[in-house]
Amino acid sequence: MRPRQRQCMSAAVSDTVSVVNSPKAGIRYSGVQTCGSITCPYCGPRIGQKRREEITAAVDSHRYWGGKVLFGTLTLKHDRSERHEDVADAVASCWAFATDGRGWARDKRDHGIIGTVRVWETTWTPQNGWHVHVHVLLFLDGSRRAPKKLLGSMFKRWRTGALRLGRSAPLLIGQDLHEVTGEEAGEQLGGYFAKEAIARGRDEAEAMGWELTHPDSKTRSDSATPAEILELASYGVDRFKGLWAEFEKSMKGRRTIAWSKGLRAELGLDIELSDEEIAQAEDEDPQEVLLVLPGRVFRQIARRPGTRAELLDVCRDFGAGTAAKWLIAQGYQLYDDAPPGAGSWAA
């Protein structure tokens, strides 16, 4: 894990750190430094939730005004000897082949494509190693749609890219492209596209406790998502510690979710925020301040493994007053100029 990510949520950015409660984010800390990494157990869920909301809004708005949305998947053959970086680089190159040049320009004209949202997804299995593949949303003007014909055209360029890299030719049977239907499609696609980032991200107490998996997000057979790899790595399993280090290094600088140029403006969305900006942003919803801690106390708490998450649990389950008493019982001096019990830092 990178140094900045190891320090995430450990440093106060002001003289005090607050425990706050908001309708959307739940119980969390305010006034602390974040790392802004999509692979971080704290920042990842926040980033993923924002991306989910954007995709949901884009799909719902475009379909409301008569546009069509196609959902697709493009994959490559791979084996367990390949590093994540090798597979990810190949996928990126093949995606560039599929969405560039005269062939792509012709597809955009013939099918009324106004833009794309591209998402990478990663899983790992002991039999086949890293599996990195592309999911894509294609936004069409609604006048024409022929998913099978469009998939064939894109796949031809995708396959050409794989062959030029010296890789085995992918099979058409492993690819997919179909029209999005149903009233709940936007919400479902938003959640699906952001699922790696928000896995088990219901609140920061669970996230910081490295409890990153959820029954609904388990993959089939014995494949593991990055969230599951991180969970096993946090338990000290050497094999998964190595896999996580490999994945994290490979993903540095890569964009998990990418919008084609001009699409956000076409759909009426705001300027895209970076992952760091999303992680650092305070919630727009009203926040109830439950507990205010001196910065020195928070730094002490951060140095003791598990205490940050446990404090949030106590605040959520028993209230701020009990949380203050619990901290005092743990030996933390909450008061600068008064003996314990003479006042309260609870808001």
CSV table of C-alpha atoms in Angstrom, one decimal:
chain,number,residue,atom,x,y,z
A,1,MET,CA,0.0,0.0,0.0
A,2,ARG,CA,1.4,3.4,-1.0
A,3,PRO,CA,2.5,5.7,1.9
A,4,ARG,CA,-0.2,8.4,1.2
A,5,GLN,CA,-2.9,5.7,1.3
A,6,ARG,CA,-1.5,4.2,4.5
A,7,GLN,CA,-1.9,7.6,6.1
A,8,CYS,CA,-5.4,8.2,4.9
A,9,MET,CA,-7.8,9.3,7.6
A,10,SER,CA,-4.8,9.4,10.1
A,11,ALA,CA,-3.9,13.1,10.0
A,12,ALA,CA,-6.0,16.0,11.2
A,13,VAL,CA,-6.1,19.1,8.9
A,14,SER,CA,-7.2,21.5,11.7
A,15,ASP,CA,-7.1,21.8,15.4
A,16,THR,CA,-10.1,19.5,15.8
A,17,VAL,CA,-11.6,16.5,14.2
A,18,SER,CA,-15.4,15.9,14.3
A,19,VAL,CA,-17.5,12.8,14.2
A,20,VAL,CA,-20.5,13.7,12.0
A,21,ASN,CA,-23.6,12.0,10.8
A,22,SER,CA,-25.3,12.7,7.4
A,23,PRO,CA,-28.2,11.1,5.7
A,24,LYS,CA,-26.2,9.9,2.7
A,25,ALA,CA,-22.8,9.1,4.1
A,26,GLY,CA,-23.7,8.0,7.7
A,27,ILE,CA,-21.3,8.3,10.6
A,28,ARG,CA,-17.9,9.5,9.5
A,29,TYR,CA,-15.0,11.8,10.4
A,30,SER,CA,-14.7,15.4,9.2
A,31,GLY,CA,-11.5,17.4,9.2
A,32,VAL,CA,-9.1,14.7,8.3
A,33,GLN,CA,-6.7,14.2,5.4
A,34,THR,CA,-7.7,11.8,2.6
A,35,CYS,CA,-5.6,10.1,-0.1
A,36,GLY,CA,-8.0,10.2,-3.0
A,37,SER,CA,-7.1,6.8,-4.2
A,38,ILE,CA,-9.8,4.6,-5.8
A,39,THR,CA,-8.1,1.5,-4.2
A,40,CYS,CA,-8.4,3.0,-0.7
A,41,PRO,CA,-11.0,1.4,1.6
A,42,TYR,CA,-12.1,4.9,2.8
A,43,CYS,CA,-11.8,7.0,-0.3
A,44,GLY,CA,-12.8,4.3,-2.8
A,45,PRO,CA,-16.5,4.0,-1.7
A,46,ARG,CA,-16.9,7.8,-1.7
A,47,ILE,CA,-15.5,8.1,-5.2
A,48,GLY,CA,-17.5,5.1,-6.4
A,49,GLN,CA,-20.7,6.6,-5.0
A,50,LYS,CA,-20.2,9.8,-6.8
A,51,ARG,CA,-19.4,8.1,-10.1
A,52,ARG,CA,-22.5,5.9,-9.6
A,53,GLU,CA,-24.7,9.0,-9.2
A,54,GLU,CA,-23.3,10.6,-12.3
A,55,ILE,CA,-23.8,7.5,-14.5
A,56,THR,CA,-27.3,7.0,-13.2
A,57,ALA,CA,-28.2,10.6,-14.0
A,58,ALA,CA,-26.6,10.4,-17.5
A,59,VAL,CA,-28.5,7.2,-18.4
A,60,ASP,CA,-31.9,8.3,-17.0
A,61,SER,CA,-31.7,11.8,-18.6
A,62,HIS,CA,-30.6,10.5,-22.0
A,63,ARG,CA,-33.3,7.9,-22.2
A,64,TYR,CA,-35.9,10.4,-20.9
A,65,TRP,CA,-35.2,12.7,-23.9
A,66,GLY,CA,-35.5,9.8,-26.4
A,67,GLY,CA,-31.9,8.7,-26.6
A,68,LYS,CA,-30.8,5.1,-26.6
A,69,VAL,CA,-28.1,3.5,-24.4
A,70,LEU,CA,-26.2,0.3,-25.2
A,71,PHE,CA,-24.3,-1.8,-22.6
A,72,GLY,CA,-21.4,-3.8,-23.8
A,73,THR,CA,-18.4,-6.0,-22.7
A,74,LEU,CA,-15.1,-6.6,-24.5
A,75,THR,CA,-12.6,-9.2,-23.3
A,76,LEU,CA,-9.2,-10.7,-24.1
A,77,LYS,CA,-7.7,-14.1,-23.7
A,78,HIS,CA,-5.1,-14.3,-20.9
A,79,ASP,CA,-3.3,-16.8,-18.7
A,80,ARG,CA,-2.1,-16.9,-15.1
A,81,SER,CA,1.5,-16.1,-16.0
A,82,GLU,CA,0.7,-12.5,-17.0
A,83,ARG,CA,1.0,-9.6,-14.6
A,84,HIS,CA,-1.9,-7.3,-14.1
A,85,GLU,CA,0.0,-4.5,-15.7
A,86,ASP,CA,0.5,-6.6,-18.9
A,87,VAL,CA,-3.2,-7.5,-19.2
A,88,ALA,CA,-4.3,-4.0,-18.4
A,89,ASP,CA,-2.0,-2.4,-20.9
A,90,ALA,CA,-3.3,-4.8,-23.6
A,91,VAL,CA,-6.9,-4.0,-22.8
A,92,ALA,CA,-6.1,-0.3,-23.0
A,93,SER,CA,-4.4,-0.7,-26.3
A,94,CYS,CA,-7.3,-2.8,-27.8
A,95,TRP,CA,-9.9,-0.3,-26.5
A,96,ALA,CA,-7.9,2.5,-28.3
A,97,PHE,CA,-8.0,0.4,-31.5
A,98,ALA,CA,-11.8,-0.2,-31.2
A,99,THR,CA,-12.7,3.5,-30.7
A,100,ASP,CA,-10.3,5.3,-33.0
A,101,GLY,CA,-9.7,5.8,-36.7
A,102,ARG,CA,-12.0,5.8,-39.7
A,103,GLY,CA,-13.8,2.7,-38.7
A,104,TRP,CA,-14.9,4.3,-35.4
A,105,ALA,CA,-15.8,7.5,-37.1
A,106,ARG,CA,-18.0,5.5,-39.5
A,107,ASP,CA,-19.7,3.7,-36.6
A,108,LYS,CA,-20.4,7.0,-34.8
A,109,ARG,CA,-22.1,8.3,-38.0
A,110,ASP,CA,-24.0,5.2,-38.9
A,111,HIS,CA,-25.3,4.4,-35.4
A,112,GLY,CA,-25.7,7.9,-34.1
A,113,ILE,CA,-23.2,7.5,-31.3
A,114,ILE,CA,-22.7,10.7,-29.3
A,115,GLY,CA,-20.3,9.4,-26.7
A,116,THR,CA,-19.1,6.5,-24.4
A,117,VAL,CA,-18.5,5.7,-20.8
A,118,ARG,CA,-15.7,3.1,-20.4
A,119,VAL,CA,-15.1,1.2,-17.2
A,120,TRP,CA,-12.5,-1.4,-16.3
A,121,GLU,CA,-13.3,-4.4,-14.2
A,122,THR,CA,-10.7,-6.8,-12.7
A,123,THR,CA,-11.0,-10.2,-11.2
A,124,TRP,CA,-8.4,-12.9,-10.3
A,125,THR,CA,-8.5,-16.7,-10.2
A,126,PRO,CA,-5.8,-19.2,-9.3
A,127,GLN,CA,-6.4,-21.0,-12.5
A,128,ASN,CA,-6.3,-18.1,-15.0
A,129,GLY,CA,-4.7,-15.2,-13.1
A,130,TRP,CA,-5.8,-11.6,-13.8
A,131,HIS,CA,-8.9,-11.0,-15.9
A,132,VAL,CA,-9.2,-7.4,-16.9
A,133,HIS,CA,-12.1,-6.5,-19.2
A,134,VAL,CA,-13.9,-3.4,-20.5
A,135,HIS,CA,-17.6,-2.5,-19.9
A,136,VAL,CA,-18.9,0.3,-22.0
A,137,LEU,CA,-22.0,2.4,-22.2
A,138,LEU,CA,-22.7,3.8,-25.7
A,139,PHE,CA,-25.0,6.8,-25.9
A,140,LEU,CA,-27.0,6.9,-29.2
A,141,ASP,CA,-29.2,9.7,-30.6
A,142,GLY,CA,-32.1,7.3,-30.8
A,143,SER,CA,-32.7,7.5,-34.5
A,144,ARG,CA,-30.9,4.2,-35.3
A,145,ARG,CA,-29.8,1.2,-33.3
A,146,ALA,CA,-28.3,-2.1,-34.5
A,147,PRO,CA,-26.3,-3.6,-31.5
A,148,LYS,CA,-25.2,-6.8,-33.3
A,149,LYS,CA,-23.9,-4.9,-36.3
A,150,LEU,CA,-22.1,-2.3,-34.2
A,151,LEU,CA,-20.6,-5.0,-31.9
A,152,GLY,CA,-19.3,-6.8,-35.0
A,153,SER,CA,-17.6,-3.6,-36.2
A,154,MET,CA,-16.0,-2.7,-32.9
A,155,PHE,CA,-14.9,-6.3,-32.3
A,156,LYS,CA,-13.1,-6.4,-35.6
A,157,ARG,CA,-10.9,-3.5,-34.5
A,158,TRP,CA,-10.6,-4.9,-31.0
A,159,ARG,CA,-9.4,-8.2,-32.5
A,160,THR,CA,-7.0,-6.4,-34.8
A,161,GLY,CA,-5.5,-4.7,-31.8
A,162,ALA,CA,-5.0,-8.0,-29.9
A,163,LEU,CA,-3.3,-9.6,-32.9
A,164,ARG,CA,-0.9,-6.6,-33.4
A,165,LEU,CA,0.1,-7.0,-29.8
A,166,GLY,CA,1.0,-10.6,-30.5
A,167,ARG,CA,-1.9,-12.0,-28.4
A,168,SER,CA,-4.3,-14.8,-29.1
A,169,ALA,CA,-7.3,-13.8,-31.1
A,170,PRO,CA,-10.3,-13.1,-28.9
A,171,LEU,CA,-13.6,-14.8,-29.8
A,172,LEU,CA,-16.8,-13.0,-30.7
A,173,ILE,CA,-18.7,-15.3,-28.4
A,174,GLY,CA,-17.0,-13.7,-25.4
A,175,GLN,CA,-18.2,-10.2,-26.2
A,176,ASP,CA,-21.6,-8.5,-25.8
A,177,LEU,CA,-23.6,-5.4,-26.7
A,178,HIS,CA,-27.3,-4.9,-26.1
A,179,GLU,CA,-29.8,-2.1,-25.6
A,180,VAL,CA,-30.5,-0.9,-22.0
A,181,THR,CA,-34.2,-1.3,-21.1
A,182,GLY,CA,-36.3,-1.0,-18.0
A,183,GLU,CA,-37.3,1.9,-15.7
A,184,GLU,CA,-34.5,1.1,-13.1
A,185,ALA,CA,-31.8,0.7,-15.7
A,186,GLY,CA,-30.0,3.9,-14.8
A,187,GLU,CA,-29.7,3.0,-11.1
A,188,GLN,CA,-28.7,-0.5,-11.9
A,189,LEU,CA,-26.0,0.5,-14.4
A,190,GLY,CA,-24.7,3.1,-12.1
A,191,GLY,CA,-24.3,0.6,-9.3
A,192,TYR,CA,-22.8,-2.0,-11.6
A,193,PHE,CA,-20.2,0.3,-13.1
A,194,ALA,CA,-19.1,1.6,-9.8
A,195,LYS,CA,-19.3,-1.7,-7.9
A,196,GLU,CA,-15.5,-2.2,-7.5
A,197,ALA,CA,-15.1,1.1,-5.8
A,198,ILE,CA,-18.1,0.9,-3.5
A,199,ALA,CA,-17.8,-2.8,-2.5
A,200,ARG,CA,-18.9,-3.1,1.1
A,201,GLY,CA,-18.7,0.8,1.3
A,202,ARG,CA,-21.8,1.3,3.5
A,203,ASP,CA,-20.0,3.4,6.0
A,204,GLU,CA,-16.4,4.4,6.9
A,205,ALA,CA,-16.4,2.3,10.1
A,206,GLU,CA,-16.6,-0.9,8.1
A,207,ALA,CA,-14.3,0.4,5.4
A,208,MET,CA,-11.5,1.3,7.8
A,209,GLY,CA,-12.0,-2.0,9.5
A,210,TRP,CA,-11.1,-3.6,6.1
A,211,GLU,CA,-14.5,-5.3,6.0
A,212,LEU,CA,-14.7,-4.7,2.3
A,213,THR,CA,-16.9,-7.6,1.0
A,214,HIS,CA,-20.6,-8.2,1.0
A,215,PRO,CA,-22.6,-11.3,0.0
A,216,ASP,CA,-24.2,-9.3,-2.9
A,217,SER,CA,-20.8,-8.5,-4.4
A,218,LYS,CA,-19.2,-12.0,-4.2
A,219,THR,CA,-18.1,-13.3,-7.6
A,220,ARG,CA,-19.0,-16.7,-8.9
A,221,SER,CA,-16.8,-19.8,-8.4
A,222,ASP,CA,-13.4,-19.0,-6.9
A,223,SER,CA,-12.7,-15.6,-8.6
A,224,ALA,CA,-11.8,-12.7,-6.4
A,225,THR,CA,-12.4,-9.0,-6.8
A,226,PRO,CA,-9.8,-6.4,-5.8
A,227,ALA,CA,-11.9,-5.8,-2.6
A,228,GLU,CA,-11.7,-9.4,-1.7
A,229,ILE,CA,-8.0,-9.6,-2.4
A,230,LEU,CA,-7.5,-6.6,-0.1
A,231,GLU,CA,-9.5,-8.2,2.6
A,232,LEU,CA,-7.4,-11.4,2.5
A,233,ALA,CA,-4.2,-9.3,2.3
A,234,SER,CA,-5.2,-7.5,5.5
A,235,TYR,CA,-5.5,-10.8,7.3
A,236,GLY,CA,-1.8,-11.4,6.5
A,237,VAL,CA,-2.2,-14.0,3.7
A,238,ASP,CA,1.2,-13.6,1.8
A,239,ARG,CA,-0.1,-14.6,-1.6
A,240,PHE,CA,-2.9,-12.0,-1.5
A,241,LYS,CA,-0.5,-9.3,-0.1
A,242,GLY,CA,1.6,-9.8,-3.2
A,243,LEU,CA,-1.5,-9.7,-5.5
A,244,TRP,CA,-2.7,-6.5,-3.9
A,245,ALA,CA,0.7,-4.8,-4.2
A,246,GLU,CA,0.8,-5.8,-7.9
A,247,PHE,CA,-2.8,-4.6,-8.5
A,248,GLU,CA,-2.2,-1.3,-6.7
A,249,LYS,CA,1.0,-0.6,-8.6
A,250,SER,CA,-0.6,-1.4,-11.9
A,251,MET,CA,-3.6,0.8,-11.3
A,252,LYS,CA,-1.6,3.9,-10.4
A,253,GLY,CA,-2.5,6.7,-12.8
A,254,ARG,CA,-5.2,4.7,-14.6
A,255,ARG,CA,-8.7,5.9,-14.9
A,256,THR,CA,-11.2,3.2,-13.8
A,257,ILE,CA,-14.1,5.2,-15.3
A,258,ALA,CA,-13.6,7.4,-18.4
A,259,TRP,CA,-16.1,9.6,-20.3
A,260,SER,CA,-15.5,10.4,-23.9
A,261,LYS,CA,-14.7,14.0,-24.7
A,262,GLY,CA,-17.8,16.2,-24.8
A,263,LEU,CA,-20.3,13.6,-23.6
A,264,ARG,CA,-20.8,15.1,-20.1
A,265,ALA,CA,-21.5,18.5,-21.6
A,266,GLU,CA,-23.9,16.9,-24.1
A,267,LEU,CA,-25.8,15.3,-21.3
A,268,GLY,CA,-25.9,18.4,-19.1
A,269,LEU,CA,-23.5,17.1,-16.4
A,270,ASP,CA,-21.1,19.3,-14.4
A,271,ILE,CA,-17.4,19.4,-15.0
A,272,GLU,CA,-15.9,16.1,-13.8
A,273,LEU,CA,-14.2,16.1,-10.5
A,274,SER,CA,-11.0,14.2,-9.9
A,275,ASP,CA,-10.9,11.3,-7.5
A,276,GLU,CA,-8.9,13.5,-5.1
A,277,GLU,CA,-11.5,16.2,-5.2
A,278,ILE,CA,-14.4,13.8,-4.6
A,279,ALA,CA,-12.6,12.3,-1.6
A,280,GLN,CA,-11.8,15.6,0.0
A,281,ALA,CA,-15.2,17.2,-0.6
A,282,GLU,CA,-17.5,17.6,2.4
A,283,ASP,CA,-21.0,16.2,2.0
A,284,GLU,CA,-23.5,18.6,0.5
A,285,ASP,CA,-26.3,17.2,2.7
A,286,PRO,CA,-26.8,18.7,6.2
A,287,GLN,CA,-24.4,17.1,8.8
A,288,GLU,CA,-25.1,16.6,12.5
A,289,VAL,CA,-21.9,17.1,14.5
A,290,LEU,CA,-21.9,14.3,17.2
A,291,LEU,CA,-18.4,14.6,18.8
A,292,VAL,CA,-15.5,17.1,18.5
A,293,LEU,CA,-12.0,15.8,19.3
A,294,PRO,CA,-8.8,17.8,19.8
A,295,GLY,CA,-6.4,17.1,17.0
A,296,ARG,CA,-3.8,15.7,19.4
A,297,VAL,CA,-6.4,13.1,20.7
A,298,PHE,CA,-7.3,12.1,17.2
A,299,ARG,CA,-3.6,11.5,16.3
A,300,GLN,CA,-3.4,9.2,19.3
A,301,ILE,CA,-6.5,7.3,18.2
A,302,ALA,CA,-5.1,7.0,14.7
A,303,ARG,CA,-1.9,5.3,16.0
A,304,ARG,CA,-3.9,2.6,17.7
A,305,PRO,CA,-5.1,0.0,15.1
A,306,GLY,CA,-8.8,-0.4,14.9
A,307,THR,CA,-9.7,2.4,17.3
A,308,ARG,CA,-10.9,4.8,14.6
A,309,ALA,CA,-13.4,2.3,13.3
A,310,GLU,CA,-14.5,1.3,16.8
A,311,LEU,CA,-15.1,4.9,17.8
A,312,LEU,CA,-17.5,5.4,14.9
A,313,ASP,CA,-19.3,2.2,15.9
A,314,VAL,CA,-19.8,3.4,19.5
A,315,CYS,CA,-21.0,6.8,18.3
A,316,ARG,CA,-23.5,5.2,15.9
A,317,ASP,CA,-24.8,2.5,18.4
A,318,PHE,CA,-24.7,4.3,21.7
A,319,GLY,CA,-24.3,8.1,21.1
A,320,ALA,CA,-21.7,10.7,21.5
A,321,GLY,CA,-21.9,10.9,25.3
A,322,THR,CA,-21.1,7.2,25.7
A,323,ALA,CA,-18.4,7.5,23.1
A,324,ALA,CA,-16.7,10.3,25.1
A,325,LYS,CA,-16.8,8.2,28.3
A,326,TRP,CA,-15.5,5.2,26.3
A,327,LEU,CA,-12.5,7.2,25.1
A,328,ILE,CA,-11.8,8.4,28.7
A,329,ALA,CA,-11.9,4.8,29.9
A,330,GLN,CA,-9.4,4.0,27.2
A,331,GLY,CA,-7.0,6.6,28.6
A,332,TYR,CA,-7.5,9.5,26.2
A,333,GLN,CA,-7.5,12.9,27.8
A,334,LEU,CA,-10.3,14.8,26.0
A,335,TYR,CA,-9.9,18.0,28.1
A,336,ASP,CA,-7.1,20.4,27.8
A,337,ASP,CA,-7.6,22.3,31.1
A,338,ALA,CA,-10.1,20.3,33.2
A,339,PRO,CA,-10.2,16.9,34.8
A,340,PRO,CA,-12.2,14.1,33.3
A,341,GLY,CA,-15.9,14.5,33.9
A,342,ALA,CA,-15.8,18.3,34.2
A,343,GLY,CA,-17.1,18.9,30.7
A,344,SER,CA,-17.8,17.3,27.4
A,345,TRP,CA,-16.4,17.5,24.0
A,346,ALA,CA,-19.7,16.1,22.7
A,347,ALA,CA,-21.5,18.7,20.6
